[in-house]
PDB file of C-alpha atoms in Angstrom:
ATOM      1  CA  MET T   1     -26.345   5.124   3.674  1.00 46.00           C
ATOM      2  CA  THR T   2     -25.176   8.005   1.456  1.00 46.00           C
ATOM      3  CA  SER T   3     -26.328  11.611   2.227  1.00 52.00           C
ATOM      4  CA  ASN T   4     -27.051  13.716  -0.774  1.00 52.00           C
ATOM      5  CA  SER T   5     -26.847  17.069   1.197  1.00 50.00           C
ATOM      6  CA  THR T   6     -24.248  19.758   0.570  1.00 57.00           C
ATOM      7  CA  ALA T   7     -20.830  18.600   2.210  1.00 54.00           C
ATOM      8  CA  SER T   8     -19.638  21.226   4.865  1.00 56.00           C
ATOM      9  CA  ALA T   9     -16.485  21.332   6.730  1.00 57.00           C
ATOM     10  CA  GLU T  10     -17.813  18.725   9.366  1.00 57.00           C
ATOM     11  CA  THR T  11     -18.920  15.954   7.112  1.00 53.00           C
ATOM     12  CA  GLN T  12     -15.262  16.568   4.984  1.00 52.00           C
ATOM     13  CA  THR T  13     -13.431  15.959   8.385  1.00 58.00           C
ATOM     14  CA  ARG T  14     -15.692  13.213   9.908  1.00 63.00           C
ATOM     15  CA  THR T  15     -14.207   9.995  10.703  1.00 68.00           C
ATOM     16  CA  ASN T  16     -15.736   6.799  12.297  1.00 83.00           C
ATOM     17  CA  TRP T  17     -12.369   5.012  12.456  1.00 86.00           C
ATOM     18  CA  LYS T  18     -11.695   3.155  15.623  1.00 87.00           C
ATOM     19  CA  VAL T  19      -7.931   3.172  15.324  1.00 89.00           C
ATOM     20  CA  ASP T  20      -5.032   5.462  14.375  1.00 90.00           C
ATOM     21  CA  TYR T  21      -1.755   4.126  12.810  1.00 93.00           C
ATOM     22  CA  ASP T  22       1.610   6.153  13.472  1.00 94.00           C
ATOM     23  CA  VAL T  23       3.257   6.129  10.038  1.00 96.00           C
ATOM     24  CA  ASP T  24       4.181   8.398   7.347  1.00 97.00           C
ATOM     25  CA  PRO T  25       2.346   9.183   4.188  1.00 97.00           C
ATOM     26  CA  ILE T  26       3.687   8.432   0.751  1.00 98.00           C
ATOM     27  CA  GLU T  27       3.992  11.503  -1.642  1.00 98.00           C
ATOM     28  CA  ILE T  28       3.639  10.957  -5.121  1.00 98.00           C
ATOM     29  CA  ARG T  29       3.226  13.275  -8.278  1.00 97.00           C
ATOM     30  CA  ASP T  30       0.718  12.514 -11.071  1.00 95.00           C
ATOM     31  CA  PRO T  31       1.147  14.137 -14.582  1.00 95.00           C
ATOM     32  CA  VAL T  32      -1.962  13.595 -15.684  1.00 95.00           C
ATOM     33  CA  ALA T  33      -3.646  15.385 -12.176  1.00 95.00           C
ATOM     34  CA  GLU T  34      -1.032  18.369 -12.816  1.00 95.00           C
ATOM     35  CA  ALA T  35      -2.226  18.849 -16.650  1.00 94.00           C
ATOM     36  CA  LEU T  36      -5.967  18.782 -15.615  1.00 95.00           C
ATOM     37  CA  GLY T  37      -5.278  20.988 -12.783  1.00 96.00           C
ATOM     38  CA  VAL T  38      -6.237  18.867  -9.804  1.00 96.00           C
ATOM     39  CA  LEU T  39      -2.939  19.303  -8.326  1.00 95.00           C
ATOM     40  CA  GLU T  40      -0.585  22.247  -9.091  1.00 96.00           C
ATOM     41  CA  PRO T  41       2.595  21.579 -11.126  1.00 95.00           C
ATOM     42  CA  GLY T  42       5.183  19.474  -9.090  1.00 95.00           C
ATOM     43  CA  ASP T  43       2.705  18.936  -5.630  1.00 97.00           C
ATOM     44  CA  PRO T  44       2.212  15.449  -5.024  1.00 97.00           C
ATOM     45  CA  PHE T  45      -0.918  13.455  -3.865  1.00 97.00           C
ATOM     46  CA  VAL T  46      -0.536  12.514  -0.301  1.00 97.00           C
ATOM     47  CA  ILE T  47      -1.585   8.721   0.561  1.00 97.00           C
ATOM     48  CA  THR T  48      -1.806   7.473   3.677  1.00 97.00           C
ATOM     49  CA  TYR T  49      -2.138   4.428   5.124  1.00 97.00           C
ATOM     50  CA  ARG T  50      -5.682   4.705   6.059  1.00 95.00           C
ATOM     51  CA  ASP T  51      -6.275   5.292   2.464  1.00 96.00           C
ATOM     52  CA  ALA T  52      -4.586   1.964   1.475  1.00 96.00           C
ATOM     53  CA  VAL T  53      -7.095   0.274   4.225  1.00 96.00           C
ATOM     54  CA  LYS T  54      -9.983   1.834   2.536  1.00 94.00           C
ATOM     55  CA  GLU T  55      -8.759   0.112  -0.895  1.00 94.00           C
ATOM     56  CA  ALA T  56      -8.194  -3.188   0.754  1.00 93.00           C
ATOM     57  CA  GLY T  57     -11.188  -2.733   3.051  1.00 92.00           C
ATOM     58  CA  HIS T  58      -9.429  -3.889   6.036  1.00 93.00           C
ATOM     59  CA  SER T  59      -6.273  -3.616   8.258  1.00 96.00           C
ATOM     60  CA  CYS T  60      -4.035  -6.537   8.494  1.00 96.00           C
ATOM     61  CA  PRO T  61      -0.348  -7.473   8.104  1.00 96.00           C
ATOM     62  CA  THR T  62      -0.556  -8.051   4.534  1.00 97.00           C
ATOM     63  CA  ALA T  63      -2.089  -4.679   3.811  1.00 97.00           C
ATOM     64  CA  SER T  64       0.330  -2.922   6.242  1.00 98.00           C
ATOM     65  CA  GLY T  65       3.313  -4.890   4.737  1.00 98.00           C
ATOM     66  CA  ALA T  66       2.183  -4.008   1.362  1.00 98.00           C
ATOM     67  CA  TYR T  67       2.214  -0.298   1.997  1.00 98.00           C
ATOM     68  CA  ARG T  68       5.494  -0.334   3.755  1.00 98.00           C
ATOM     69  CA  ILE T  69       6.857  -2.363   0.558  1.00 98.00           C
ATOM     70  CA  VAL T  70       5.820   0.214  -1.801  1.00 98.00           C
ATOM     71  CA  GLN T  71       6.806   2.988   0.635  1.00 98.00           C
ATOM     72  CA  LEU T  72      10.511   1.622   1.267  1.00 98.00           C
ATOM     73  CA  GLY T  73      10.637   0.838  -2.414  1.00 98.00           C
ATOM     74  CA  LEU T  74       9.536   4.593  -3.521  1.00 98.00           C
ATOM     75  CA  ASP T  75      11.808   6.081  -0.868  1.00 97.00           C
ATOM     76  CA  SER T  76      14.761   3.996  -2.241  1.00 97.00           C
ATOM     77  CA  LEU T  77      14.432   4.784  -5.732  1.00 97.00           C
ATOM     78  CA  TYR T  78      13.623   8.840  -5.571  1.00 97.00           C
ATOM     79  CA  SER T  79      15.727   9.743  -2.368  1.00 91.00           C
ATOM     80  CA  ASP T  80      15.635  13.205  -3.782  1.00 92.00           C
ATOM     81  CA  ASP T  81      12.397  14.099  -5.533  1.00 94.00           C
ATOM     82  CA  TYR T  82       9.082  12.780  -5.672  1.00 97.00           C
ATOM     83  CA  PRO T  83       8.047   9.626  -7.235  1.00 98.00           C
ATOM     84  CA  VAL T  84       6.137   9.752 -10.697  1.00 97.00           C
ATOM     85  CA  ARG T  85       3.053   7.904 -11.487  1.00 96.00           C
ATOM     86  CA  SER T  86       3.852   6.523 -15.536  1.00 95.00           C
ATOM     87  CA  GLU T  87       7.173   6.371 -14.710  1.00 96.00           C
ATOM     88  CA  ILE T  88       7.436   3.421 -12.255  1.00 97.00           C
ATOM     89  CA  GLU T  89       6.999  -0.295 -13.188  1.00 97.00           C
ATOM     90  CA  MET T  90       5.925  -2.461 -10.529  1.00 97.00           C
ATOM     91  CA  GLN T  91       7.237  -6.411 -10.970  1.00 97.00           C
ATOM     92  CA  ALA T  92       5.807  -8.708  -8.734  1.00 98.00           C
ATOM     93  CA  ALA T  93       7.114 -12.383  -7.984  1.00 98.00           C
ATOM     94  CA  GLY T  94       4.225 -14.214  -7.740  1.00 97.00           C
ATOM     95  CA  PRO T  95       0.963 -14.915  -9.591  1.00 96.00           C
ATOM     96  CA  GLN T  96      -1.998 -12.580  -9.516  1.00 94.00           C
ATOM     97  CA  ASP T  97      -4.572 -15.017  -8.024  1.00 95.00           C
ATOM     98  CA  ASP T  98      -1.996 -15.535  -5.200  1.00 95.00           C
ATOM     99  CA  ALA T  99      -4.075 -14.545  -2.047  1.00 92.00           C
ATOM    100  CA  THR T 100      -0.838 -12.492  -0.881  1.00 95.00           C
ATOM    101  CA  TYR T 101       0.485 -11.080  -4.201  1.00 96.00           C
ATOM    102  CA  GLY T 102      -3.202 -10.396  -5.218  1.00 93.00           C
ATOM    103  CA  VAL T 103      -3.946  -8.351  -2.220  1.00 92.00           C
ATOM    104  CA  MET T 104      -0.517  -6.351  -2.064  1.00 97.00           C
ATOM    105  CA  SER T 105      -0.589  -6.150  -5.892  1.00 96.00           C
ATOM    106  CA  ARG T 106      -3.888  -4.000  -5.301  1.00 95.00           C
ATOM    107  CA  ILE T 107      -2.594  -1.601  -2.736  1.00 97.00           C
ATOM    108  CA  ILE T 108       0.881  -1.250  -4.435  1.00 97.00           C
ATOM    109  CA  SER T 109      -0.620  -0.562  -7.665  1.00 96.00           C
ATOM    110  CA  TYR T 110      -3.327   2.091  -5.938  1.00 96.00           C
ATOM    111  CA  VAL T 111       0.016   3.846  -4.824  1.00 97.00           C
ATOM    112  CA  THR T 112       1.666   3.717  -8.091  1.00 97.00           C
ATOM    113  CA  GLY T 113      -0.925   3.571 -10.592  1.00 95.00           C
ATOM    114  CA  ALA T 114       0.830   0.898 -12.266  1.00 96.00           C
ATOM    115  CA  THR T 115      -1.849  -1.382 -14.353  1.00 95.00           C
ATOM    116  CA  GLU T 116      -1.624  -4.264 -16.494  1.00 93.00           C
ATOM    117  CA  ASP T 117      -3.223  -3.834 -19.810  1.00 89.00           C
ATOM    118  CA  ASP T 118      -6.960  -2.449 -18.559  1.00 88.00           C
ATOM    119  CA  GLY T 119      -5.708   0.563 -16.644  1.00 85.00           C
ATOM    120  CA  PHE T 120      -5.440   4.344 -17.614  1.00 88.00           C
ATOM    121  CA  SER T 121      -3.581   4.780 -21.165  1.00 88.00           C
ATOM    122  CA  GLY T 122      -3.080   8.542 -20.986  1.00 85.00           C
ATOM    123  CA  LEU T 123      -3.863  11.822 -22.346  1.00 93.00           C
ATOM    124  CA  ALA T 124      -3.339  12.670 -25.918  1.00 88.00           C
ATOM    125  CA  GLY T 125      -1.293   9.979 -27.211  1.00 82.00           C
ATOM    126  CA  GLY T 126      -0.320   8.383 -23.993  1.00 89.00           C
ATOM    127  CA  TYR T 127       1.080  11.274 -21.732  1.00 89.00           C
ATOM    128  CA  GLY T 128       0.885   9.943 -18.078  1.00 89.00           C
ATOM    129  CA  GLY T 129      -0.444   6.487 -19.228  1.00 91.00           C
ATOM    130  CA  ARG T 130      -0.039   3.348 -16.574  1.00 92.00           C
ATOM    131  CA  ARG T 131      -1.061   0.501 -18.737  1.00 93.00           C
ATOM    132  CA  ASP T 132       1.377  -2.475 -18.886  1.00 94.00           C
ATOM    133  CA  LEU T 133       3.317  -1.277 -15.907  1.00 96.00           C
ATOM    134  CA  LEU T 134       2.429  -4.068 -13.567  1.00 96.00           C
ATOM    135  CA  VAL T 135       3.846  -7.488 -14.115  1.00 97.00           C
ATOM    136  CA  PHE T 136       3.123 -10.892 -12.412  1.00 97.00           C
ATOM    137  CA  ASP T 137       5.611 -13.397 -12.193  1.00 97.00           C
ATOM    138  CA  ALA T 138       8.214 -11.300 -13.562  1.00 97.00           C
ATOM    139  CA  PHE T 139      11.360 -13.006 -11.744  1.00 97.00           C
ATOM    140  CA  ASP T 140      12.259 -15.844  -9.381  1.00 96.00           C
ATOM    141  CA  PRO T 141      13.116 -14.658  -5.839  1.00 94.00           C
ATOM    142  CA  ASP T 142      15.386 -15.958  -3.905  1.00 92.00           C
ATOM    143  CA  THR T 143      13.222 -16.543  -0.816  1.00 95.00           C
ATOM    144  CA  ALA T 144       9.116 -17.640  -0.142  1.00 95.00           C
ATOM    145  CA  ASP T 145       8.566 -14.142   1.401  1.00 97.00           C
ATOM    146  CA  PRO T 146       6.705 -11.688  -0.816  1.00 97.00           C
ATOM    147  CA  THR T 147       9.083  -9.931  -2.936  1.00 98.00           C
ATOM    148  CA  PHE T 148       8.410  -6.926  -5.383  1.00 98.00           C
ATOM    149  CA  ARG T 149      10.399  -4.740  -7.962  1.00 98.00           C
ATOM    150  CA  PHE T 150      10.186  -1.445  -8.688  1.00 98.00           C
ATOM    151  CA  ARG T 151      11.860   0.228 -11.733  1.00 98.00           C
ATOM    152  CA  ARG T 152      12.111   3.983 -12.806  1.00 97.00           C
ATOM    153  CA  THR T 153      11.334   3.371 -16.357  1.00 96.00           C
ATOM    154  CA  ASP T 154      13.121   7.274 -16.845  1.00 94.00           C
ATOM    155  CA  THR T 155      16.461   5.745 -15.238  1.00 96.00           C
ATOM    156  CA  GLU T 156      15.998   2.152 -15.314  1.00 96.00           C
ATOM    157  CA  GLU T 157      17.166   1.764 -11.615  1.00 97.00           C
ATOM    158  CA  THR T 158      15.433  -1.129 -10.158  1.00 98.00           C
ATOM    159  CA  VAL T 159      14.934  -1.916  -6.406  1.00 98.00           C
ATOM    160  CA  GLU T 160      14.084  -5.338  -4.892  1.00 98.00           C
ATOM    161  CA  VAL T 161      11.730  -5.067  -1.525  1.00 98.00           C
ATOM    162  CA  THR T 162      11.175  -8.377   0.191  1.00 98.00           C
ATOM    163  CA  TYR T 163       8.716  -8.659   3.287  1.00 98.00           C
ATOM    164  CA  HIS T 164       9.824 -11.047   5.899  1.00 98.00           C
ATOM    165  CA  VAL T 165       6.288 -12.180   6.841  1.00 96.00           C
ATOM    166  CA  SER T 166       7.434 -14.932   9.137  1.00 94.00           C
ATOM    167  CA  ASP T 167       9.337 -12.567  11.501  1.00 96.00           C
ATOM    168  CA  VAL T 168       6.182 -10.596  12.040  1.00 96.00           C
ATOM    169  CA  PRO T 169       4.966 -11.487  15.731  1.00 93.00           C
ATOM    170  CA  ASP T 170       1.833 -13.667  16.381  1.00 92.00           C
ATOM    171  CA  GLY T 171      -0.241 -11.063  18.449  1.00 91.00           C
ATOM    172  CA  GLY T 172      -0.533 -13.634  21.292  1.00 94.00           C
ATOM    173  CA  PRO T 173      -3.731 -15.388  22.595  1.00 95.00           C
ATOM    174  CA  ALA T 174      -6.182 -12.729  22.194  1.00 96.00           C
ATOM    175  CA  ILE T 175      -5.971 -12.981  18.221  1.00 95.00           C
ATOM    176  CA  GLY T 176      -7.954 -16.360  18.841  1.00 95.00           C
ATOM    177  CA  ASN T 177     -10.985 -14.398  19.455  1.00 96.00           C
ATOM    178  CA  LEU T 178     -11.498 -13.694  15.664  1.00 96.00           C
ATOM    179  CA  GLN T 179     -13.675 -16.761  15.414  1.00 96.00           C
ATOM    180  CA  GLY T 180     -16.201 -15.867  18.222  1.00 97.00           C
ATOM    181  CA  ILE T 181     -16.186 -12.435  16.645  1.00 96.00           C
ATOM    182  CA  LEU T 182     -17.194 -14.022  13.485  1.00 96.00           C
ATOM    183  CA  GLU T 183     -19.490 -16.062  14.920  1.00 96.00           C
ATOM    184  CA  GLY T 184     -21.362 -13.347  17.085  1.00 96.00           C
ATOM    185  CA  SER T 185     -20.264 -15.296  20.409  1.00 97.00           C
ATOM    186  CA  ALA T 186     -17.534 -12.988  21.766  1.00 96.00           C
ATOM    187  CA  SER T 187     -17.754 -10.695  24.532  1.00 97.00           C
ATOM    188  CA  GLU T 188     -17.305  -6.763  24.425  1.00 96.00           C
ATOM    189  CA  LYS T 189     -14.168  -7.757  26.494  1.00 97.00           C
ATOM    190  CA  GLN T 190     -12.803 -10.207  24.210  1.00 97.00           C
ATOM    191  CA  ARG T 191     -13.575  -8.003  21.128  1.00 96.00           C
ATOM    192  CA  GLY T 192     -11.408  -5.396  22.430  1.00 95.00           C
ATOM    193  CA  ALA T 193      -8.740  -7.422  23.676  1.00 96.00           C
ATOM    194  CA  PHE T 194      -8.605  -8.876  20.012  1.00 96.00           C
ATOM    195  CA  ALA T 195      -8.376  -5.370  18.332  1.00 95.00           C
ATOM    196  CA  GLU T 196      -5.976  -3.892  20.675  1.00 95.00           C
ATOM    197  CA  ALA T 197      -3.706  -6.971  19.893  1.00 96.00           C
ATOM    198  CA  TRP T 198      -4.594  -7.103  16.120  1.00 96.00           C
ATOM    199  CA  HIS T 199      -3.675  -3.461  15.845  1.00 96.00           C
ATOM    200  CA  ARG T 200      -0.435  -3.545  17.961  1.00 96.00           C
ATOM    201  CA  ARG T 201       0.936  -6.284  15.543  1.00 96.00           C
ATOM    202  CA  ILE T 202      -0.277  -3.987  12.486  1.00 97.00           C
ATOM    203  CA  GLN T 203       1.570  -0.861  14.079  1.00 97.00           C
ATOM    204  CA  VAL T 204       4.786  -3.248  14.595  1.00 97.00           C
ATOM    205  CA  VAL T 205       4.808  -3.960  10.550  1.00 98.00           C
ATOM    206  CA  LEU T 206       4.624  -0.519  10.164  1.00 98.00           C
ATOM    207  CA  ASP T 207       7.299   0.627  12.444  1.00 97.00           C
ATOM    208  CA  ASP T 208       9.793  -2.367  12.019  1.00 97.00           C
ATOM    209  CA  ASP T 209      12.459  -1.787   8.948  1.00 97.00           C
ATOM    210  CA  SER T 210      13.912  -4.893   9.961  1.00 98.00           C
ATOM    211  CA  LEU T 211      10.852  -7.031   8.398  1.00 98.00           C
ATOM    212  CA  PHE T 212      12.001  -5.712   5.103  1.00 98.00           C
ATOM    213  CA  THR T 213      14.986  -5.982   2.916  1.00 98.00           C
ATOM    214  CA  VAL T 214      15.473  -3.404   0.195  1.00 98.00           C
ATOM    215  CA  GLU T 215      18.239  -4.231  -2.464  1.00 97.00           C
ATOM    216  CA  THR T 216      19.191  -2.790  -5.607  1.00 96.00           C
ATOM    217  CA  ALA T 217      18.020  -5.394  -8.335  1.00 89.00           C
TER     218      ALA T 217
END
C-alpha cells in the first residue's frame, strides 16, 4: 500500500531489505538532468546495485552480472571522467527475446539510458537524446557467454565485455531449497539456508573480476 502522507526523513530512508551487497556504485552524468536542474552541471547520478535490483525485481547472477558488465565497460571507456548518457551506444551480441540478453539489457539500459526507437528523443532538437543507442544482434561474439559492447559516440572508442557465466559457483545443495520455497513447503531453516547460499553466490559475481573479460573492440 502506498502512503499519501507527506514523506518525512524517516520514510525517505526507510528500508525493508533483508540483504546488503558490497559493490561500488556507478556514477554517470545525464545532460538532460543537468539542463533541467535535477543535477548541478558536472555532477553525476549515483546508481547502486540495489537500484538495478529494483529495476529487475529480483537479485540473481544474471542481474548482478549485468551490473558488473556495465560497470566494468564504463570504467574502461571513461577512466578519467564520468560516463555521459546520450553518448553511450550499447550493443548486445544476442537477441532481445533471449532470456539472458533480455534481462541484462534492461539493467544496462537503465544505467546508460541507451534505448531502441522508443526511448527519450531529447530536448530542443535532440539534446541528450537516447534513442537508437541500443542494438541487438549487433555482432558475432567469439563465445556463447553473454557479451556486450559499449561505444562512446564522441570518440568512437569501443570496449567489449564478456561475462563467463559457466565459471560462477553453483551455490551448493541449499540452492535446491528453492522449489520448496516456491511451493510453500520449505521450513524457516531451509529458507534461511537458501537465502544465505543464494546471496553469497551473487556477492561472488559482484566481487570476482576474473568472471569478466574486458577488451578493446
